[in-house]
Short mmCIF file of C-alpha atoms and ligand atoms in Angstrom, two decimals:
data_model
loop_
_atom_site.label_atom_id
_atom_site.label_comp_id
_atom_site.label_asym_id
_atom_site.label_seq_id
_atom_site.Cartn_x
_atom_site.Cartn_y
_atom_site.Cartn_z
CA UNK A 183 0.00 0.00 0.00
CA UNK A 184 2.49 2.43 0.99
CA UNK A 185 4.80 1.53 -1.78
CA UNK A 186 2.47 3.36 -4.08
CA UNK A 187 0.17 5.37 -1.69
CA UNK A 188 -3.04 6.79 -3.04
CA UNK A 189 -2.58 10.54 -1.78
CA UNK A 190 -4.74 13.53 -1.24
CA UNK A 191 -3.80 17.33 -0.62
CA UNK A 192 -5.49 19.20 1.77
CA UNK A 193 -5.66 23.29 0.28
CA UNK A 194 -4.57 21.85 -2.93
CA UNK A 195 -5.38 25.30 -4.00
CA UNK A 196 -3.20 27.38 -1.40
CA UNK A 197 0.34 28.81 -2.26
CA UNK A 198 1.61 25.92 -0.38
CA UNK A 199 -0.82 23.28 -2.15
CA UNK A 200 0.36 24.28 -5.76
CA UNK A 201 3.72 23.35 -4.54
CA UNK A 202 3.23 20.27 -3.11
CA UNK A 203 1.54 19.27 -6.72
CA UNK A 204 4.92 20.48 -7.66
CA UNK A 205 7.33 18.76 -5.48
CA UNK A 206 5.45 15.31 -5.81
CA UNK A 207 5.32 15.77 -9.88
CA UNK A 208 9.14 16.79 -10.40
CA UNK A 209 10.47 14.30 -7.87
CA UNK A 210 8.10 11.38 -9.68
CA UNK A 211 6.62 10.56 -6.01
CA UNK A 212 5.53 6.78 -6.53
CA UNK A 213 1.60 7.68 -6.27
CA UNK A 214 -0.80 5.66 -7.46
CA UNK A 215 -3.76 7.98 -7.22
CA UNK A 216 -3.65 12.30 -6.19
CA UNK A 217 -6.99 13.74 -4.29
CA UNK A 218 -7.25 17.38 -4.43
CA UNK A 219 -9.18 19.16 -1.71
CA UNK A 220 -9.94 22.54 -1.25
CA UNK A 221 -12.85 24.76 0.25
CA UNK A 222 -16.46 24.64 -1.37
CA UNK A 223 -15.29 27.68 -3.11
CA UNK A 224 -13.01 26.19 -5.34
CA UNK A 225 -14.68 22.77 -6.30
CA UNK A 226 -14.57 21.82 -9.50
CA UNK A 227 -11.67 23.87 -10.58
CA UNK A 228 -8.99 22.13 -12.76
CA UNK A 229 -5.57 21.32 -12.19
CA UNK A 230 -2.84 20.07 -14.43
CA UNK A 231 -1.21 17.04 -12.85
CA UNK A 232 1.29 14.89 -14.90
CA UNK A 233 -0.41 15.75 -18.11
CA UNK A 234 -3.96 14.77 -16.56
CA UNK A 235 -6.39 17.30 -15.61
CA UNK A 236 -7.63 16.75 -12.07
CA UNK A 237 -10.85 18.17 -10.51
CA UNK A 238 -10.74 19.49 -6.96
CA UNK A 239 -12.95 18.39 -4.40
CA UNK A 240 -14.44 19.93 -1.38
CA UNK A 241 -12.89 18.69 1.98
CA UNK A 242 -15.82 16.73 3.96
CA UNK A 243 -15.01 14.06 6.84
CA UNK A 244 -15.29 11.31 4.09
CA UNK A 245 -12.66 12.49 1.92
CA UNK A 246 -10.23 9.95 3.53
CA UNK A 247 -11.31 6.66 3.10
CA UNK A 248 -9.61 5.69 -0.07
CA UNK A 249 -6.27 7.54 1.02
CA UNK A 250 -3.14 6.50 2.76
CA UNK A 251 -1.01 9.92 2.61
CA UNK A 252 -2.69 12.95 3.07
CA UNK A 253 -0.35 15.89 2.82
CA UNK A 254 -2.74 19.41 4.97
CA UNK A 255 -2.12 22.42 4.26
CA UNK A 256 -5.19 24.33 4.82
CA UNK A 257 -4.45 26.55 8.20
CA UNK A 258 -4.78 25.20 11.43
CA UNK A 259 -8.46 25.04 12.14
CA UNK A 260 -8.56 22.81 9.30
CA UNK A 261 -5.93 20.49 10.83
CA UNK A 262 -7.53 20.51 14.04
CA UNK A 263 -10.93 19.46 12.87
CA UNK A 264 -9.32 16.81 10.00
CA UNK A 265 -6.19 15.58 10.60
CA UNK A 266 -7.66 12.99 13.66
CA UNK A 267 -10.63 12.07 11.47
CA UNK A 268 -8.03 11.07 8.34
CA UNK A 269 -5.61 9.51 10.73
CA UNK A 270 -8.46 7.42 12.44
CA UNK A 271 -9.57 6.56 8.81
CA UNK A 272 -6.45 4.49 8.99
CA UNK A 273 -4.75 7.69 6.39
CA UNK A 274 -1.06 9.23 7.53
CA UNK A 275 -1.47 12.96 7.35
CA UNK A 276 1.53 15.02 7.07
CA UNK A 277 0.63 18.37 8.23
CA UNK A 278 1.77 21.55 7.58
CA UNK A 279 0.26 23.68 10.64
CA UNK A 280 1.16 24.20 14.21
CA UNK A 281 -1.68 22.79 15.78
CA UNK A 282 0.06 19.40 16.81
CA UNK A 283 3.64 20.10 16.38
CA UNK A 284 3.98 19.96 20.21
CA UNK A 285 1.77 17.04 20.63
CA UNK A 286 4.01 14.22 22.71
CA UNK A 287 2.26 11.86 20.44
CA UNK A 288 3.03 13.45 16.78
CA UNK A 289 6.44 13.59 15.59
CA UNK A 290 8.03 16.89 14.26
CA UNK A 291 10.49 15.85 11.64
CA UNK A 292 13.14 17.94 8.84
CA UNK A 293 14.08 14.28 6.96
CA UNK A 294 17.57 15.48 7.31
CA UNK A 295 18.18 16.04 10.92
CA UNK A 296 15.50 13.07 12.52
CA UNK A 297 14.18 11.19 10.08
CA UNK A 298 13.80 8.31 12.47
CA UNK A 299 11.25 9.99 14.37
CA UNK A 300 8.80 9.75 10.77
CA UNK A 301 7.84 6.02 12.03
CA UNK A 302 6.80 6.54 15.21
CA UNK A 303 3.58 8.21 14.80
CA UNK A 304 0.79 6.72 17.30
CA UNK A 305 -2.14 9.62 16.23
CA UNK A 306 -0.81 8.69 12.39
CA UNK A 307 0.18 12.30 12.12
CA UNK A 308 3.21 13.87 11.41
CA UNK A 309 4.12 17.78 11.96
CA UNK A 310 5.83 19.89 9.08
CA UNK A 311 7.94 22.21 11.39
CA UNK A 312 7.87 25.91 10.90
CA UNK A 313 9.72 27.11 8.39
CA UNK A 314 11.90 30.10 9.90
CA UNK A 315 12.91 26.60 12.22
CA UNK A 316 14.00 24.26 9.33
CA UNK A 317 15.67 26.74 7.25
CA UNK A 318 17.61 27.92 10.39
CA UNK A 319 18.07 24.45 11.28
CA UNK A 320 19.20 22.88 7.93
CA UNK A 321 22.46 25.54 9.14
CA UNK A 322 22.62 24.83 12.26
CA UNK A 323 22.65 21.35 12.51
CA UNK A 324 25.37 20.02 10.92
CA UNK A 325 27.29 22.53 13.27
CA UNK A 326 25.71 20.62 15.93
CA UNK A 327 27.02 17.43 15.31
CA UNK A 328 30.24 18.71 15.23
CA UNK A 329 30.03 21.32 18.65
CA UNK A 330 27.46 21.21 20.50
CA UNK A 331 24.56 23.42 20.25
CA UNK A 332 23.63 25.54 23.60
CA UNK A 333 22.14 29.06 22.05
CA UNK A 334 20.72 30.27 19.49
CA UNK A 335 20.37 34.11 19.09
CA UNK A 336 18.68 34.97 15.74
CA UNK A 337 16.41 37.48 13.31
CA UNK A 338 14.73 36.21 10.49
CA UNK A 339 13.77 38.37 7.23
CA UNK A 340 10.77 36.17 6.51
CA UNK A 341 9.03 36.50 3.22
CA UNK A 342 5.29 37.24 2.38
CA UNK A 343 4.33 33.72 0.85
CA UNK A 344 4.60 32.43 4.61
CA UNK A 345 0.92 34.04 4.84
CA UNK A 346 -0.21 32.47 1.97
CA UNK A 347 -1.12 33.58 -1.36
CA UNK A 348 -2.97 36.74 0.24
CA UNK A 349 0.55 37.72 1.77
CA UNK A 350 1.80 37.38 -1.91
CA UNK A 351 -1.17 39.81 -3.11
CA UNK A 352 -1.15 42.27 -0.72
CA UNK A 353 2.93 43.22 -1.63
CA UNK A 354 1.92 43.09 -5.39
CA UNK A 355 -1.20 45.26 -4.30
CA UNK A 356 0.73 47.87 -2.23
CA UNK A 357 3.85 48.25 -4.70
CA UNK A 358 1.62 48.68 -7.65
CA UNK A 359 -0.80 51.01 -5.57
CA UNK A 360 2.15 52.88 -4.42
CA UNK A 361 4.42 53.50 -7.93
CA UNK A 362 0.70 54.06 -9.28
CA UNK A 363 0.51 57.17 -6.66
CA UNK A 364 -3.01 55.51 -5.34
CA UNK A 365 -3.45 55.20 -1.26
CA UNK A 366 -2.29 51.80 -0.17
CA UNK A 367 -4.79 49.27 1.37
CA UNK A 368 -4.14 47.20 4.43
CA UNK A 369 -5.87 44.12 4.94
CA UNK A 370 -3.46 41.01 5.53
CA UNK A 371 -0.93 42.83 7.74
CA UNK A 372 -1.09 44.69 10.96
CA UNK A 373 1.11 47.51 8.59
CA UNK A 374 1.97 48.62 5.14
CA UNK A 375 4.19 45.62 3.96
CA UNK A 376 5.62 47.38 0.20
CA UNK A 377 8.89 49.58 0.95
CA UNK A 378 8.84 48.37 4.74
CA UNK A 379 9.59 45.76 7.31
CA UNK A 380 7.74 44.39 10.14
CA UNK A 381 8.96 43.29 13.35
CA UNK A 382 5.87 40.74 14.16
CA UNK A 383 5.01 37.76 12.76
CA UNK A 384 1.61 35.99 14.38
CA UNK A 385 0.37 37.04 17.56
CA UNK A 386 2.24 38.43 20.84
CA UNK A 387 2.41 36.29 23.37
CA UNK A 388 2.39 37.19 27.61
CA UNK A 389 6.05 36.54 27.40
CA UNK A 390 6.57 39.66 25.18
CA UNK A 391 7.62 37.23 22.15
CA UNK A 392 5.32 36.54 19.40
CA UNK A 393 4.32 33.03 18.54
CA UNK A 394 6.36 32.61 15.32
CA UNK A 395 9.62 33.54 17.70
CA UNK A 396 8.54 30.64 20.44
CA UNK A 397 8.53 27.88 17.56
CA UNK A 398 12.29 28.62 17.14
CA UNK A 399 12.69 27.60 20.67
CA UNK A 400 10.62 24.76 21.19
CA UNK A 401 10.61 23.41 17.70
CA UNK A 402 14.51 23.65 17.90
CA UNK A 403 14.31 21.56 21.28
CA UNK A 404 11.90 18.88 20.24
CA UNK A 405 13.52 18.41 16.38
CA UNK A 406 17.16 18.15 17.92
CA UNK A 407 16.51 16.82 21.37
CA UNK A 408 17.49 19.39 22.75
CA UNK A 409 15.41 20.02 25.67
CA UNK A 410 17.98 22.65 27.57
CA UNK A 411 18.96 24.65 24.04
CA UNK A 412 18.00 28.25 24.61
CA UNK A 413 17.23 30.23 22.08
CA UNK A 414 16.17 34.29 21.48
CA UNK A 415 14.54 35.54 18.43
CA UNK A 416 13.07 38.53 16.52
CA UNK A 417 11.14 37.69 13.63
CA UNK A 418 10.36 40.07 10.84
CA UNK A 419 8.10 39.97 7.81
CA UNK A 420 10.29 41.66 5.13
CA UNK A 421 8.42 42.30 1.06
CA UNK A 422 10.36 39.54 -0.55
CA UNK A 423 8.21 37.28 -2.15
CA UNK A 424 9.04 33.75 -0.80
CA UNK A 425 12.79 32.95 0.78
CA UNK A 426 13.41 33.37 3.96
CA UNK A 427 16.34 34.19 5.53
CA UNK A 428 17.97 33.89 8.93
CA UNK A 429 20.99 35.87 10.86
CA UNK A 430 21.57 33.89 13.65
CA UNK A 431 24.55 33.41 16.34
CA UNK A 432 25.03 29.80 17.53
CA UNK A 433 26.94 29.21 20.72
CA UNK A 434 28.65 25.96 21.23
CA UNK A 435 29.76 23.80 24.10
CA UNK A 436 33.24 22.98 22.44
CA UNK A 437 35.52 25.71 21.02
CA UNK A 438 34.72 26.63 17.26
CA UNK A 439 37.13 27.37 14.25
CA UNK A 440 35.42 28.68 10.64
CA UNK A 441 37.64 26.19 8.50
CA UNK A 442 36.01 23.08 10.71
CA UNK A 443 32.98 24.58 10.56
CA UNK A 444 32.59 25.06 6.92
CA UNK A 445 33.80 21.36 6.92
CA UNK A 446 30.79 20.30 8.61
CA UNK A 447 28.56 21.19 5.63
CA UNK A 448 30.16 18.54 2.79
CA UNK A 449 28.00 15.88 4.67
CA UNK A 450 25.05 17.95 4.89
CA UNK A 451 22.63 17.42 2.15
CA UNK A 452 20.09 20.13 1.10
CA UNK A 453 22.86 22.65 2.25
CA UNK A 454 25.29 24.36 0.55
CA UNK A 455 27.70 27.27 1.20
CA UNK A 456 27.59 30.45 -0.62
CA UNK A 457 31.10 32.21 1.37
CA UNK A 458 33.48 34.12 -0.55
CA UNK A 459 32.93 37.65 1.22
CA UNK A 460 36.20 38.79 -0.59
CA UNK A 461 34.51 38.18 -3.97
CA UNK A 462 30.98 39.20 -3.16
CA UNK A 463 29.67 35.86 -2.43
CA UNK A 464 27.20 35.60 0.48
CA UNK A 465 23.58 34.35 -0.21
CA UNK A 466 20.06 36.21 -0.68
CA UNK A 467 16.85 35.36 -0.66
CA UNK A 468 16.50 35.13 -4.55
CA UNK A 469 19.45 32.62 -4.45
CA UNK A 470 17.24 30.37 -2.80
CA UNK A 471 14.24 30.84 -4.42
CA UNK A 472 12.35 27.93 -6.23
CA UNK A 473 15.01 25.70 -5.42
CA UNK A 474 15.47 22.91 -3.03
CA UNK A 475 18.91 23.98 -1.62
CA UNK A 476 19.40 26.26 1.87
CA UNK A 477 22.14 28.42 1.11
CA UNK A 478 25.09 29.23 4.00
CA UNK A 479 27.13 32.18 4.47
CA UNK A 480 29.13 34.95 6.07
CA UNK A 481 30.22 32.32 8.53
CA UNK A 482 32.49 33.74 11.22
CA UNK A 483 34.06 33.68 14.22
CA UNK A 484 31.45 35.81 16.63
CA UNK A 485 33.30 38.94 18.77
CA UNK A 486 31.23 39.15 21.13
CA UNK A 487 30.31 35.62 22.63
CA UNK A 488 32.24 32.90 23.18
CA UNK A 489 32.18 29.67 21.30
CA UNK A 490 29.91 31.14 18.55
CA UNK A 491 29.48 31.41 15.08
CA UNK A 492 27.98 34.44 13.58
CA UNK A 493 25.97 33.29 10.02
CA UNK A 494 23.37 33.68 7.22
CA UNK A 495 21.24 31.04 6.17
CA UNK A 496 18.31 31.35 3.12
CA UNK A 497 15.76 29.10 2.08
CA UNK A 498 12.61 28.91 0.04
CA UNK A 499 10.07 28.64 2.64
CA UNK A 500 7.62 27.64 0.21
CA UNK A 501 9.94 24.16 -0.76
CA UNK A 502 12.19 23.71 2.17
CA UNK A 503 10.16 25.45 4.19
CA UNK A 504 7.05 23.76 3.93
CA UNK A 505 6.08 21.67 0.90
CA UNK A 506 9.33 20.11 0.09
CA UNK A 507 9.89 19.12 3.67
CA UNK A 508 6.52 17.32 3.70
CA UNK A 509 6.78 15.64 0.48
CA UNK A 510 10.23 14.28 1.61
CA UNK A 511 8.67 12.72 4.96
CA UNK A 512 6.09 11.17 2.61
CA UNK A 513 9.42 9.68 0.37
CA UNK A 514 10.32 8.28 4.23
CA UNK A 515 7.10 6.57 4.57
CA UNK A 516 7.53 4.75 1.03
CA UNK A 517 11.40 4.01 1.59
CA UNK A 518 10.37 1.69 4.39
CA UNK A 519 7.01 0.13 3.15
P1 A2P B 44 -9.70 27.64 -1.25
O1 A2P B 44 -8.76 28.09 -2.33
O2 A2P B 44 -10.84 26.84 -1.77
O3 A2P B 44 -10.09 28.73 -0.30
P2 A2P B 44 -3.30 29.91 1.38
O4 A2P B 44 -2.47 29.47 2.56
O5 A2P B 44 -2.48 30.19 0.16
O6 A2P B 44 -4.21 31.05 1.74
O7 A2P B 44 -4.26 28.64 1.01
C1 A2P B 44 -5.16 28.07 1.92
C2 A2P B 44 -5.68 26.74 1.36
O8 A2P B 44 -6.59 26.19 2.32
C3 A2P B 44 -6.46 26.90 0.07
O9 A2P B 44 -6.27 25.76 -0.75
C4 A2P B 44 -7.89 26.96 0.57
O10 A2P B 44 -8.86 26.55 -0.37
C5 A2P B 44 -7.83 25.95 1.68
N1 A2P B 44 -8.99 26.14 2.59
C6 A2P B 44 -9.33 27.28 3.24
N2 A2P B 44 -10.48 27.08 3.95
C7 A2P B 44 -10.85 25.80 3.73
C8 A2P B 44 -11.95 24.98 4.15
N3 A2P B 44 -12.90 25.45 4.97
N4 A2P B 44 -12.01 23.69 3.71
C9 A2P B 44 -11.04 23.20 2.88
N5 A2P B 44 -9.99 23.93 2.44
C10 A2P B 44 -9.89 25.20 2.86
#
């Protein structure tokens, strides 16, 4: 069965939906049949699929029954509701939302870093981390292995396709509204997004730390086992359509040296270094973009704490970030069926 799962997408029509059509056509996933699933709103719309045309469905508790992978990515009230009836149907969901990435009982897993944790899944769900935490992590874990991770200190410069394809439209909205000399509209955003930057990302939190920053830290802990790692972060919405990137400090138990550390990342796949500061050669967000590589630089020695490395990591948080990263812990599934 799972050698050639019958699959079904959950927001097939969503920014992160299209993708995962994407990802499971160019890397010839071994499905036997594709479900789309979307809101009432968009049934019977057509989408191109290896050549066939497939009809979306609306999402209803039965959609499940003839499916063994379902990959969600509809928000997190439709995850709540859904993702236990699927996985009771006997169907693995891999889900894309937060609501049960801290669930004891639901795995969190980047293929890379703990891709034994993808079989043990008791509620047959699986979290997608967050994707500010993979991108960072894809970075920082090969350093890891090497010395010892203890802190993170970080600020992203997330892009507007990590609200969806209304994030997307609102930055096209604002810059054309803008250059057009027409008064810009807000709607998506607490603030004007075009020609600015935003230093919150979800809601606050009573700690003073908005939600987004917390999934660093306790993503980070439960991905790595890392219960004690501490970690502090600002995260920022920035107009770039859809990489994100990450400048982070890592602090390590042993003593670091840049040479060893750069070492670190020839057995890291899904990584690759972009560090030539002499010759201009440090990565940005279009690097990244609509590819399946996290891109490394500016790695240095950090002045101001000890045992640290100062560095800048990109990724496409549509791929890597989200869709990629789901449709490789559905390749884990089949690689063991
Ligand atoms: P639809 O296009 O029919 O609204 P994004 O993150 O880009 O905003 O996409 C959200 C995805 O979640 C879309 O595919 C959207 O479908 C889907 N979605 C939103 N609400 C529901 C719902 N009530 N039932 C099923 N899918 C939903």
């Amino acid at each position: 069965m799972m050698t050639n799962p019958r699959v079904a997408i959950v927001g097939a029509t969503g920014a992160v939906g299209v993708e995962l059509l994407s990802c499971l056509e160019s890397r010839n996933f071994p499905l036997s049949s594709l479900k789309l699933l979307a809101s009432k709103r968009s049934a019977g719309k057509q989408v191109a699929f290896r050549g066939e045309m497939l009809t979306v469905e609306e999402l209803t508790k039965d959609s499940f029954s003839d499916v063994d992978i379902a990959l969600f990515s509809a928000g997190g009230d439709i995850s709540r509701e859904y993702a236990p009836i699927a996985g009771e149907a006997g169907c693995v969901v891999i889900d894309n939302s937060s609501a049960f990435r801290q669930d004891e009982n639901v795995p969190l897993v980047v293929p890379e870093i703990n891709p034994e944790a993808a079989f043990n899944h008791p509620r047959n769900i699986i979290a997608n981390p967050n994707c500010t935490t993979i991108i960072t992590l894809m970075a920082l874990y090969p350093l890891h292995r090497r010395f010892g991770l203890k802190t993170i200190i970080a600020s992203s410069y997330q892009a507007v396709s990590g609200s969806g394809q209304h994030g997307i439209t609102e930055l096209e909205n604002q810059v054309r509204a803008i250059t057009n000399g027409h008064p810009v509209e807000i709607s998506t955003y607490p603030r004007q997004i075009a020609f600015n930057v935003l230093p919150q990302i979800d809601k606050f939190t009573d700690t003073g730390y908005t939600k987004e920053e917390l999934k660093m830290l306790n993503e980070g802990r439960k991905i790595m086992e890392l219960p004690e790692l501490k970690v502090t972060c600002t995260c920022v919405r920035v107009p770039v359509y859809r990489s994100h990137s990450i400048s982070c400090v890592a602090q390590f138990e042993q003593d670091v040296d840049v040479e060893a550390a750069r070492a670190c990342f020839a057995d890291m796949p899904g990584v690759a270094l972009m560090d030539d500061p002499d010759n201009n050669v440090w990565p940005t967000p279009l690097d990244s973009t609509n590819g399946d590589t996290c891109y490394v630089g500016r790695i240095r020695k950090d002045l101001a704490i000890d045992n640290a490395l100062n560095l800048w990591v990109v990724g496409d948080q549509v791929r890597k970030g989200a869709a990629l990263n789901a449709v490789q812990i559905a390749e884990l599934l089949v690689s063991r069926a």
